[in-house]
Every structure is written in structure tokens, then in C-alpha cells.
Amino acid sequence: MLFLTAVAGDILQPGFYGNTCPKAESIVREEMRKTMLKEARSVASVMRFQFHDCFVNGCDGSVLLDDTPTMLGEKLSLPNIGSLRSFEVVDNIKEALEKACPATVSCADIIIMASRDAVALTGGPYWEVKLGRKDSLTASQKDSDDIIPSSTLNATSLIDLFKRFNLTAKDMVALSGSHSLGEARCFSVTDRLYNQSGSGKSDPAFEPIYREKLTKLCPSGGDENVTSGMDATPRVFDNRYFKDLVSRRGFLFSDQSLFTSPETREYVKLFSENQTEFFNAFAEGMVKLGDLLSTKPGEVRLNCRVVNQKAS
Ligand code: HEM
Ligand SMILES: *[C@@H]1O[C@H](CO)[C@@H](O)[C@H](O)[C@H]1NC(C)=O
Ligand SMILES: *[C@@H]1O[C@H](CO)[C@@H](O)[C@H](O)[C@H]1NC(C)=O
Ligand SMILES: *[C@@H]1O[C@H](CO)[C@@H](O)[C@H](O)[C@H]1NC(C)=O
Ligand SMILES: *[C@@H]1O[C@H](CO)[C@@H](O)[C@H](O)[C@H]1NC(C)=O
Ligand SMILES: *[C@@H]1O[C@H](CO)[C@@H](O)[C@H](O)[C@H]1NC(C)=O
């Protein structure tokens, strides 16, 4: 696995497009605002791209590349297939930016700006984004398979994983708070409901009434594409996710394990009691996540789904 990263501070800067595309940030925000009115969930789906892009060889738009006859991309990796969505939102943003300032704003930066806006537009914090990333010439399905965590991981394993990216346990818990927005499939909870760790039983960490509700939504052998919010207010970016973990109404095993585990429980409690603490830690975590850069050669793609030039 590649963990080579350039020093973000040498490359990225706020207002990077100040001269070349002064309206870049306002164009992205306007597209995200329109998107949210059309389909509320899609802004969450777009925000998730920042995680699935930046953990796989840095924030380089690799997650957006379609497969080619010679390259298996990340869209169809096990954690992404049937789950990552709203690629067309990035296409629409790119189209608007290409009209305003051709061949200038990278797809990798679009993900970073759009993720910030998704959070701000749904009631969460706002932060300054550093820009100037380049788009990759390739993508790696294998790296996506190997790196993007499954919801069967517990807090200890998640701490270890995030540490490899210089992200602390506190960063990891705060970033998991992104599950305040969006939806997950029954597919992601059926083992927890009916066969936790191969036990043939449900996860004892469930609050019983919540479990009852989920077994109705996600019956054994039912349609695993049915979705649920991961907290009780999936359209609002707030600390309800952490309150739900405290009352053992977390959806994913990985979510609930943040409260089960003594290594992370105090952060869950802190964020559940003080939304400002959560918002500050979340913004800080997103900036650190956005600082993960690739050292491979890059370009500004004209279409986020395909490279301009052939990778050699
Ligand atoms: C800590 C480790 C994490 C794990 C194990 C994890 C796992 C998952 C899973 C299993 C789903 C539901 C997939 C489905 O059933 O289709 C999901 C959804 C989501 N994740 Fe994560 N995730 C993690 C961290 C993050 C981070 C760091 C972010 C963003 C910064 C993020 C953003 C999202 C969003 C917004 C959704 C909902 C997407 C939608 O509605 O389309 N996740 N995650
Ligand atoms: C669930 O979605 C996947 C692709 O996202 C599809 O292949 C499958 O047929 C769907 N299953 C049902 C029961 O609709
Ligand atoms: C967490 O998961 C790891 C890897 O599967 C396992 O070795 C460890 O025992 C688990 N920790 C707890 C507290 O369950
Ligand atoms: C983590 O920090 C160390 C020390 O500053 C640095 O050498 C390493 O490249 C960083 N790793 C990542 C993935 O950013
Ligand atoms: C539960 O999981 C275990 C291990 O993955 C598997 O062997 C077993 O068949 C499963 N049981 C049911 C009822 O699906
Ligand atoms: C919540 O956290 C913020 C930021 O650390 C702090 O200023 C504020 O006093 C805290 N609020 C409460 C009620 O503890």
C-alpha cells in the first residue's frame, strides 16, 4: 500500500483559484444548494466521497474514475459497489466550472469544496478549505478494497486504521459523526441483527426497542437495499448521532462500538453533550483528511470520470 504523501502545506492554499477562477467556491455552493433541493440525501452522498477518495492514495479524485478496459477503478470496490452514489452531482458541478473557467478546477478540489458545503448547508460547521489538488491518472480497486473500512470493524481496529493517516482517535470519532447525515442499507446491519460475528444471535449492544424497529425494516432474507438513517435526524448535521450512540441506537456495528469501547467512549459522551466540541473537531478532522495528498503525477481532468491523457 502506498502511504507516500507530499507535504500539504507546500502545495495547498486557501483561495488557490482566486485569480484563475474567483467564482469557483460560490459555483460549487450554488450547485450543492440546488442539489439538496432536488434530493436531500445526495449532499450526504457527495460528502462521503471525501473519505473514500482521500484514504485511497490521497485526495486525487481517483474515486470518480470509471473503469476502463485496462483499469479496474474504485467505484466497484467492495465497500463502494451499490453504495457510493451521486456521481452525477460532481459531473454537474464540473460542467458549471468548465463553463466559467475551462480546465482550471480539479475534480479532487470539487470533492473538498462540495463536502464542506454539504455540511454547512445542512446545519453543520463551516471551515476554510485549502485548494490546489491535482487529479490522478489512475485508480485502484484493490487499494479501495484494502483500505476503506467495513462496518464490522470495532473501535480498536478503526483507531489503528486512522492512525496510519496521522488521524487521532478523537479525529476518527468526530469524522464518524458524518453519519449524522445520509442513509445506510439493511445490507450493512443484517449481520448485526441476526448473526453478529457468526454467533447466530443479534448484537447485544442494541437498545431493544431500536432493534425491534430495525428487524421490521430489515427482515431476515428481505430486500437489503432498503435504507435507514444512521441517526434519528439524517437530513440535519447535528450531534444527534452521538446522543443515539449513548442510548445504544447506533445503526452500524462500527458506530455503536465507539460507545462500547472505553478507548473512544469519552469522545462520544463529549460530542453528545456539547455540539460545539463536535463541530470544531469535525472541521479539524476534515481539514486533516483533505491534507492527505498523492505524490503521483496529476492533471486537471476535464471530465471527472476519465483521464485527459493516457496513464503510462
Ligand atoms: C469510521 C469508519 C467508517 C465506516 C466503517 C463507515 C461505513 C459506512 C457504511 C457501511 C455506510 C453505509 C453504506 C451502505 O449501506 O450503503 C456509510 C455511509 C456513509 N458514510 Fe461512512 N464510514 C466511516 C467513516 C466515514 C467518514 C470519515 C465519512 C465522511 C467524512 C463518512 C461518510 C458517510 C456518509 C455521508 C454516509 C451516507 C451516504 C449516503 O447516504 O449516500 N463515513 N459509511
Ligand atoms: C440491490 O441493488 C443492487 C445494485 O445496487 C442490485 O444489483 C440488486 O438487484 C438490488 N436488489 C434488489 C432486491 O432490488
Ligand atoms: C477488535 O477487533 C480485533 C480484530 O478483529 C480483535 O482482535 C479485538 O479483539 C477486538 N476488540 C474488542 C474489544 O472486541
Ligand atoms: C504522518 O506524519 C509523519 C510525521 O510528520 C509523516 O512523515 C508521514 O508522511 C505522515 N503520514 C501521512 C499518511 O500523512
Ligand atoms: C452466521 O455466520 C457464520 C459465520 O460467518 C456462518 O457460518 C453461519 O452459517 C451463519 N448463520 C446463519 C444463520 O446465517
Ligand atoms: C462547549 O464547548 C465549547 C468549546 O470548547 C465551550 O466554549 C463551551 O463552554 C462548552 N459548553 C458547555 C455547555 O460546556
PDB file of N, CA and C in Angstrom, residues 190-266:
ATOM      1  N   THR A 190     -27.654  -6.332   8.635  1.00  0.00           N
ATOM      2  CA  THR A 190     -28.316  -7.636   8.826  1.00  0.00           C
ATOM      3  C   THR A 190     -27.466  -8.607   9.661  1.00  0.00           C
ATOM      4  N   ASP A 191     -26.157  -8.610   9.450  1.00  0.00           N
ATOM      5  CA  ASP A 191     -25.339  -9.489  10.300  1.00  0.00           C
ATOM      6  C   ASP A 191     -25.484  -9.086  11.770  1.00  0.00           C
ATOM      7  N   ARG A 192     -25.488  -7.796  12.004  1.00  0.00           N
ATOM      8  CA  ARG A 192     -25.627  -7.297  13.381  1.00  0.00           C
ATOM      9  C   ARG A 192     -26.969  -7.710  13.985  1.00  0.00           C
ATOM     10  N   LEU A 193     -27.996  -7.752  13.155  1.00  0.00           N
ATOM     11  CA  LEU A 193     -29.335  -8.087  13.665  1.00  0.00           C
ATOM     12  C   LEU A 193     -29.519  -9.581  13.894  1.00  0.00           C
ATOM     13  N   TYR A 194     -28.912 -10.414  13.010  1.00  0.00           N
ATOM     14  CA  TYR A 194     -29.265 -11.837  13.031  1.00  0.00           C
ATOM     15  C   TYR A 194     -28.100 -12.780  13.270  1.00  0.00           C
ATOM     16  N   ASN A 195     -26.866 -12.278  13.110  1.00  0.00           N
ATOM     17  CA  ASN A 195     -25.741 -13.214  13.176  1.00  0.00           C
ATOM     18  C   ASN A 195     -24.449 -12.458  13.492  1.00  0.00           C
ATOM     19  N   GLN A 196     -24.450 -11.733  14.587  1.00  0.00           N
ATOM     20  CA  GLN A 196     -23.285 -10.906  14.938  1.00  0.00           C
ATOM     21  C   GLN A 196     -22.049 -11.779  15.135  1.00  0.00           C
ATOM     22  N   SER A 197     -20.994 -11.482  14.403  1.00  0.00           N
ATOM     23  CA  SER A 197     -19.724 -12.232  14.466  1.00  0.00           C
ATOM     24  C   SER A 197     -19.946 -13.739  14.345  1.00  0.00           C
ATOM     25  N   GLY A 198     -20.936 -14.143  13.543  1.00  0.00           N
ATOM     26  CA  GLY A 198     -21.180 -15.561  13.325  1.00  0.00           C
ATOM     27  C   GLY A 198     -21.795 -16.273  14.512  1.00  0.00           C
ATOM     28  N   SER A 199     -22.366 -15.519  15.457  1.00  0.00           N
ATOM     29  CA  SER A 199     -22.892 -16.110  16.691  1.00  0.00           C
ATOM     30  C   SER A 199     -24.291 -16.686  16.516  1.00  0.00           C
ATOM     31  N   GLY A 200     -24.942 -16.346  15.392  1.00  0.00           N
ATOM     32  CA  GLY A 200     -26.335 -16.751  15.213  1.00  0.00           C
ATOM     33  C   GLY A 200     -27.306 -15.901  16.028  1.00  0.00           C
ATOM     34  N   LYS A 201     -26.778 -14.892  16.727  1.00  0.00           N
ATOM     35  CA  LYS A 201     -27.624 -14.007  17.554  1.00  0.00           C
ATOM     36  C   LYS A 201     -27.401 -12.556  17.164  1.00  0.00           C
ATOM     37  N   SER A 202     -28.270 -11.701  17.726  1.00  0.00           N
ATOM     38  CA  SER A 202     -28.090 -10.287  17.405  1.00  0.00           C
ATOM     39  C   SER A 202     -27.063  -9.672  18.346  1.00  0.00           C
ATOM     40  N   ASP A 203     -26.511  -8.546  17.916  1.00  0.00           N
ATOM     41  CA  ASP A 203     -25.525  -7.816  18.712  1.00  0.00           C
ATOM     42  C   ASP A 203     -26.178  -7.358  20.027  1.00  0.00           C
ATOM     43  N   PRO A 204     -25.646  -7.754  21.170  1.00  0.00           N
ATOM     44  CA  PRO A 204     -26.254  -7.365  22.456  1.00  0.00           C
ATOM     45  C   PRO A 204     -26.186  -5.864  22.725  1.00  0.00           C
ATOM     46  N   ALA A 205     -25.400  -5.137  21.941  1.00  0.00           N
ATOM     47  CA  ALA A 205     -25.269  -3.689  22.184  1.00  0.00           C
ATOM     48  C   ALA A 205     -26.517  -2.902  21.779  1.00  0.00           C
ATOM     49  N   PHE A 206     -27.428  -3.521  21.008  1.00  0.00           N
ATOM     50  CA  PHE A 206     -28.644  -2.808  20.567  1.00  0.00           C
ATOM     51  C   PHE A 206     -29.563  -2.474  21.733  1.00  0.00           C
ATOM     52  N   GLU A 207     -30.105  -1.290  21.748  1.00  0.00           N
ATOM     53  CA  GLU A 207     -31.232  -0.966  22.618  1.00  0.00           C
ATOM     54  C   GLU A 207     -32.419  -1.764  22.059  1.00  0.00           C
ATOM     55  N   PRO A 208     -33.170  -2.510  22.918  1.00  0.00           N
ATOM     56  CA  PRO A 208     -34.154  -3.488  22.408  1.00  0.00           C
ATOM     57  C   PRO A 208     -35.258  -2.909  21.514  1.00  0.00           C
ATOM     58  N   ILE A 209     -35.772  -1.736  21.839  1.00  0.00           N
ATOM     59  CA  ILE A 209     -36.859  -1.182  21.018  1.00  0.00           C
ATOM     60  C   ILE A 209     -36.336  -0.771  19.644  1.00  0.00           C
ATOM     61  N   TYR A 210     -35.123  -0.240  19.641  1.00  0.00           N
ATOM     62  CA  TYR A 210     -34.488   0.139  18.367  1.00  0.00           C
ATOM     63  C   TYR A 210     -34.228  -1.113  17.530  1.00  0.00           C
ATOM     64  N   ARG A 211     -33.755  -2.167  18.168  1.00  0.00           N
ATOM     65  CA  ARG A 211     -33.514  -3.417  17.429  1.00  0.00           C
ATOM     66  C   ARG A 211     -34.813  -3.923  16.810  1.00  0.00           C
ATOM     67  N   GLU A 212     -35.890  -3.863  17.598  1.00  0.00           N
ATOM     68  CA  GLU A 212     -37.207  -4.293  17.137  1.00  0.00           C
ATOM     69  C   GLU A 212     -37.613  -3.520  15.867  1.00  0.00           C
ATOM     70  N   LYS A 213     -37.388  -2.218  15.926  1.00  0.00           N
ATOM     71  CA  LYS A 213     -37.712  -1.358  14.791  1.00  0.00           C
ATOM     72  C   LYS A 213     -36.896  -1.777  13.554  1.00  0.00           C
ATOM     73  N   LEU A 214     -35.624  -2.058  13.771  1.00  0.00           N
ATOM     74  CA  LEU A 214     -34.767  -2.422  12.635  1.00  0.00           C
ATOM     75  C   LEU A 214     -35.111  -3.807  12.088  1.00  0.00           C
ATOM     76  N   THR A 215     -35.545  -4.722  12.945  1.00  0.00           N
ATOM     77  CA  THR A 215     -35.891  -6.055  12.417  1.00  0.00           C
ATOM     78  C   THR A 215     -37.153  -5.969  11.554  1.00  0.00           C
ATOM     79  N   LYS A 216     -38.008  -4.981  11.833  1.00  0.00           N
ATOM     80  CA  LYS A 216     -39.189  -4.779  10.968  1.00  0.00           C
ATOM     81  C   LYS A 216     -38.772  -4.184   9.632  1.00  0.00           C
ATOM     82  N   LEU A 217     -37.856  -3.193   9.686  1.00  0.00           N
ATOM     83  CA  LEU A 217     -37.388  -2.551   8.455  1.00  0.00           C
ATOM     84  C   LEU A 217     -36.555  -3.517   7.618  1.00  0.00           C
ATOM     85  N   CYS A 218     -35.765  -4.337   8.295  1.00  0.00           N
ATOM     86  CA  CYS A 218     -34.788  -5.210   7.626  1.00  0.00           C
ATOM     87  C   CYS A 218     -34.987  -6.667   8.045  1.00  0.00           C
ATOM     88  N   PRO A 219     -36.102  -7.291   7.606  1.00  0.00           N
ATOM     89  CA  PRO A 219     -36.322  -8.678   7.998  1.00  0.00           C
ATOM     90  C   PRO A 219     -35.268  -9.597   7.396  1.00  0.00           C
ATOM     91  N   SER A 220     -34.976 -10.681   8.092  1.00  0.00           N
ATOM     92  CA  SER A 220     -34.006 -11.654   7.601  1.00  0.00           C
ATOM     93  C   SER A 220     -34.462 -12.167   6.236  1.00  0.00           C
ATOM     94  N   GLY A 221     -33.594 -12.118   5.233  1.00  0.00           N
ATOM     95  CA  GLY A 221     -33.958 -12.563   3.887  1.00  0.00           C
ATOM     96  C   GLY A 221     -34.716 -11.528   3.083  1.00  0.00           C
ATOM     97  N   GLY A 222     -34.901 -10.330   3.634  1.00  0.00           N
ATOM     98  CA  GLY A 222     -35.640  -9.273   2.927  1.00  0.00           C
ATOM     99  C   GLY A 222     -34.757  -8.495   1.962  1.00  0.00           C
ATOM    100  N   ASP A 223     -35.299  -7.406   1.432  1.00  0.00           N
ATOM    101  CA  ASP A 223     -34.580  -6.562   0.469  1.00  0.00           C
ATOM    102  C   ASP A 223     -33.495  -5.769   1.194  1.00  0.00           C
ATOM    103  N   GLU A 224     -32.255  -6.096   0.886  1.00  0.00           N
ATOM    104  CA  GLU A 224     -31.146  -5.464   1.605  1.00  0.00           C
ATOM    105  C   GLU A 224     -30.795  -4.084   1.060  1.00  0.00           C
ATOM    106  N   ASN A 225     -31.516  -3.627   0.023  1.00  0.00           N
ATOM    107  CA  ASN A 225     -31.285  -2.278  -0.488  1.00  0.00           C
ATOM    108  C   ASN A 225     -32.148  -1.227   0.211  1.00  0.00           C
ATOM    109  N   VAL A 226     -33.082  -1.664   1.049  1.00  0.00           N
ATOM    110  CA  VAL A 226     -33.876  -0.708   1.823  1.00  0.00           C
ATOM    111  C   VAL A 226     -32.916   0.070   2.727  1.00  0.00           C
ATOM    112  N   THR A 227     -33.183   1.382   2.887  1.00  0.00           N
ATOM    113  CA  THR A 227     -32.234   2.190   3.655  1.00  0.00           C
ATOM    114  C   THR A 227     -32.857   2.805   4.905  1.00  0.00           C
ATOM    115  N   SER A 228     -31.968   3.196   5.805  1.00  0.00           N
ATOM    116  CA  SER A 228     -32.358   3.861   7.049  1.00  0.00           C
ATOM    117  C   SER A 228     -31.354   4.975   7.328  1.00  0.00           C
ATOM    118  N   GLY A 229     -31.774   6.017   8.015  1.00  0.00           N
ATOM    119  CA  GLY A 229     -30.817   6.995   8.517  1.00  0.00           C
ATOM    120  C   GLY A 229     -29.928   6.321   9.552  1.00  0.00           C
ATOM    121  N   MET A 230     -28.724   6.878   9.753  1.00  0.00           N
ATOM    122  CA  MET A 230     -27.839   6.326  10.778  1.00  0.00           C
ATOM    123  C   MET A 230     -27.994   7.066  12.106  1.00  0.00           C
ATOM    124  N   ASP A 231     -28.812   8.117  12.107  1.00  0.00           N
ATOM    125  CA  ASP A 231     -29.293   8.675  13.372  1.00  0.00           C
ATOM    126  C   ASP A 231     -30.750   9.068  13.142  1.00  0.00           C
ATOM    127  N   ALA A 232     -31.385   9.635  14.156  1.00  0.00           N
ATOM    128  CA  ALA A 232     -32.819   9.920  14.037  1.00  0.00           C
ATOM    129  C   ALA A 232     -33.103  11.163  13.203  1.00  0.00           C
ATOM    130  N   THR A 233     -32.061  11.942  12.847  1.00  0.00           N
ATOM    131  CA  THR A 233     -32.257  13.160  12.046  1.00  0.00           C
ATOM    132  C   THR A 233     -31.276  13.191  10.866  1.00  0.00           C
ATOM    133  N   PRO A 234     -31.485  12.289   9.884  1.00  0.00           N
ATOM    134  CA  PRO A 234     -30.488  12.113   8.814  1.00  0.00           C
ATOM    135  C   PRO A 234     -30.382  13.260   7.813  1.00  0.00           C
ATOM    136  N   ARG A 235     -31.249  14.244   7.881  1.00  0.00           N
ATOM    137  CA  ARG A 235     -31.144  15.387   6.964  1.00  0.00           C
ATOM    138  C   ARG A 235     -30.466  16.583   7.632  1.00  0.00           C
ATOM    139  N   VAL A 236     -30.186  16.474   8.925  1.00  0.00           N
ATOM    140  CA  VAL A 236     -29.608  17.590   9.682  1.00  0.00           C
ATOM    141  C   VAL A 236     -28.251  17.181  10.221  1.00  0.00           C
ATOM    142  N   PHE A 237     -27.246  18.005   9.975  1.00  0.00           N
ATOM    143  CA  PHE A 237     -25.923  17.739  10.530  1.00  0.00           C
ATOM    144  C   PHE A 237     -25.901  18.278  11.956  1.00  0.00           C
ATOM    145  N   ASP A 238     -25.961  17.367  12.913  1.00  0.00           N
ATOM    146  CA  ASP A 238     -26.041  17.766  14.323  1.00  0.00           C
ATOM    147  C   ASP A 238     -25.396  16.671  15.172  1.00  0.00           C
ATOM    148  N   ASN A 239     -25.468  16.797  16.489  1.00  0.00           N
ATOM    149  CA  ASN A 239     -24.840  15.768  17.337  1.00  0.00           C
ATOM    150  C   ASN A 239     -25.829  14.693  17.786  1.00  0.00           C
ATOM    151  N   ARG A 240     -26.957  14.609  17.085  1.00  0.00           N
ATOM    152  CA  ARG A 240     -27.931  13.577  17.415  1.00  0.00           C
ATOM    153  C   ARG A 240     -27.314  12.170  17.270  1.00  0.00           C
ATOM    154  N   TYR A 241     -26.451  12.007  16.275  1.00  0.00           N
ATOM    155  CA  TYR A 241     -25.744  10.729  16.075  1.00  0.00           C
ATOM    156  C   TYR A 241     -25.086  10.267  17.375  1.00  0.00           C
ATOM    157  N   PHE A 242     -24.408  11.171  18.066  1.00  0.00           N
ATOM    158  CA  PHE A 242     -23.705  10.788  19.308  1.00  0.00           C
ATOM    159  C   PHE A 242     -24.689  10.533  20.445  1.00  0.00           C
ATOM    160  N   LYS A 243     -25.768  11.306  20.492  1.00  0.00           N
ATOM    161  CA  LYS A 243     -26.801  11.047  21.503  1.00  0.00           C
ATOM    162  C   LYS A 243     -27.402   9.663  21.289  1.00  0.00           C
ATOM    163  N   ASP A 244     -27.612   9.311  20.018  1.00  0.00           N
ATOM    164  CA  ASP A 244     -28.170   7.991  19.709  1.00  0.00           C
ATOM    165  C   ASP A 244     -27.192   6.875  20.091  1.00  0.00           C
ATOM    166  N   LEU A 245     -25.899   7.111  19.921  1.00  0.00           N
ATOM    167  CA  LEU A 245     -24.924   6.082  20.336  1.00  0.00           C
ATOM    168  C   LEU A 245     -24.989   5.879  21.844  1.00  0.00           C
ATOM    169  N   VAL A 246     -25.138   6.979  22.588  1.00  0.00           N
ATOM    170  CA  VAL A 246     -25.210   6.880  24.056  1.00  0.00           C
ATOM    171  C   VAL A 246     -26.450   6.084  24.465  1.00  0.00           C
ATOM    172  N   SER A 247     -27.553   6.263  23.728  1.00  0.00           N
ATOM    173  CA  SER A 247     -28.751   5.474  24.066  1.00  0.00           C
ATOM    174  C   SER A 247     -28.811   4.160  23.280  1.00  0.00           C
ATOM    175  N   ARG A 248     -27.680   3.742  22.752  1.00  0.00           N
ATOM    176  CA  ARG A 248     -27.485   2.450  22.069  1.00  0.00           C
ATOM    177  C   ARG A 248     -28.412   2.262  20.867  1.00  0.00           C
ATOM    178  N   ARG A 249     -28.619   3.408  20.175  1.00  0.00           N
ATOM    179  CA  ARG A 249     -29.386   3.360  18.931  1.00  0.00           C
ATOM    180  C   ARG A 249     -28.496   3.657  17.735  1.00  0.00           C
ATOM    181  N   GLY A 250     -27.281   3.184  17.778  1.00  0.00           N
ATOM    182  CA  GLY A 250     -26.387   3.318  16.626  1.00  0.00           C
ATOM    183  C   GLY A 250     -26.753   2.284  15.574  1.00  0.00           C
ATOM    184  N   PHE A 251     -26.643   2.655  14.286  1.00  0.00           N
ATOM    185  CA  PHE A 251     -27.057   1.750  13.210  1.00  0.00           C
ATOM    186  C   PHE A 251     -25.968   0.727  12.887  1.00  0.00           C
ATOM    187  N   LEU A 252     -24.767   1.212  12.566  1.00  0.00           N
ATOM    188  CA  LEU A 252     -23.689   0.305  12.181  1.00  0.00           C
ATOM    189  C   LEU A 252     -22.994  -0.246  13.425  1.00  0.00           C
ATOM    190  N   PHE A 253     -22.455  -1.454  13.305  1.00  0.00           N
ATOM    191  CA  PHE A 253     -21.645  -2.005  14.396  1.00  0.00           C
ATOM    192  C   PHE A 253     -20.481  -1.063  14.724  1.00  0.00           C
ATOM    193  N   SER A 254     -19.823  -0.548  13.646  1.00  0.00           N
ATOM    194  CA  SER A 254     -18.677   0.351  13.850  1.00  0.00           C
ATOM    195  C   SER A 254     -19.097   1.619  14.606  1.00  0.00           C
ATOM    196  N   ASP A 255     -20.291   2.122  14.330  1.00  0.00           N
ATOM    197  CA  ASP A 255     -20.790   3.304  15.041  1.00  0.00           C
ATOM    198  C   ASP A 255     -20.956   2.985  16.530  1.00  0.00           C
ATOM    199  N   GLN A 256     -21.710   1.929  16.812  1.00  0.00           N
ATOM    200  CA  GLN A 256     -22.022   1.620  18.209  1.00  0.00           C
ATOM    201  C   GLN A 256     -20.764   1.272  18.997  1.00  0.00           C
ATOM    202  N   SER A 257     -19.784   0.683  18.309  1.00  0.00           N
ATOM    203  CA  SER A 257     -18.552   0.286  19.013  1.00  0.00           C
ATOM    204  C   SER A 257     -17.793   1.496  19.554  1.00  0.00           C
ATOM    205  N   LEU A 258     -18.055   2.678  19.004  1.00  0.00           N
ATOM    206  CA  LEU A 258     -17.381   3.883  19.515  1.00  0.00           C
ATOM    207  C   LEU A 258     -17.844   4.187  20.941  1.00  0.00           C
ATOM    208  N   PHE A 259     -19.075   3.796  21.251  1.00  0.00           N
ATOM    209  CA  PHE A 259     -19.561   3.984  22.625  1.00  0.00           C
ATOM    210  C   PHE A 259     -19.243   2.764  23.485  1.00  0.00           C
ATOM    211  N   THR A 260     -19.283   1.577  22.899  1.00  0.00           N
ATOM    212  CA  THR A 260     -18.984   0.354  23.648  1.00  0.00           C
ATOM    213  C   THR A 260     -17.542   0.367  24.161  1.00  0.00           C
ATOM    214  N   SER A 261     -16.629   0.872  23.314  1.00  0.00           N
ATOM    215  CA  SER A 261     -15.210   0.780  23.649  1.00  0.00           C
ATOM    216  C   SER A 261     -14.762   1.890  24.599  1.00  0.00           C
ATOM    217  N   PRO A 262     -14.066   1.509  25.687  1.00  0.00           N
ATOM    218  CA  PRO A 262     -13.553   2.533  26.610  1.00  0.00           C
ATOM    219  C   PRO A 262     -12.532   3.462  25.959  1.00  0.00           C
ATOM    220  N   GLU A 263     -11.945   3.040  24.847  1.00  0.00           N
ATOM    221  CA  GLU A 263     -10.945   3.891  24.181  1.00  0.00           C
ATOM    222  C   GLU A 263     -11.567   5.136  23.542  1.00  0.00           C
ATOM    223  N   THR A 264     -12.839   5.061  23.191  1.00  0.00           N
ATOM    224  CA  THR A 264     -13.463   6.167  22.455  1.00  0.00           C
ATOM    225  C   THR A 264     -14.722   6.711  23.134  1.00  0.00           C
ATOM    226  N   ARG A 265     -15.184   6.024  24.192  1.00  0.00           N
ATOM    227  CA  ARG A 265     -16.473   6.401  24.806  1.00  0.00           C
ATOM    228  C   ARG A 265     -16.501   7.849  25.289  1.00  0.00           C
ATOM    229  N   GLU A 266     -15.391   8.330  25.859  1.00  0.00           N
ATOM    230  CA  GLU A 266     -15.402   9.694  26.401  1.00  0.00           C
ATOM    231  C   GLU A 266     -15.613  10.737  25.298  1.00  0.00           C
TER     232      GLU A 266
END
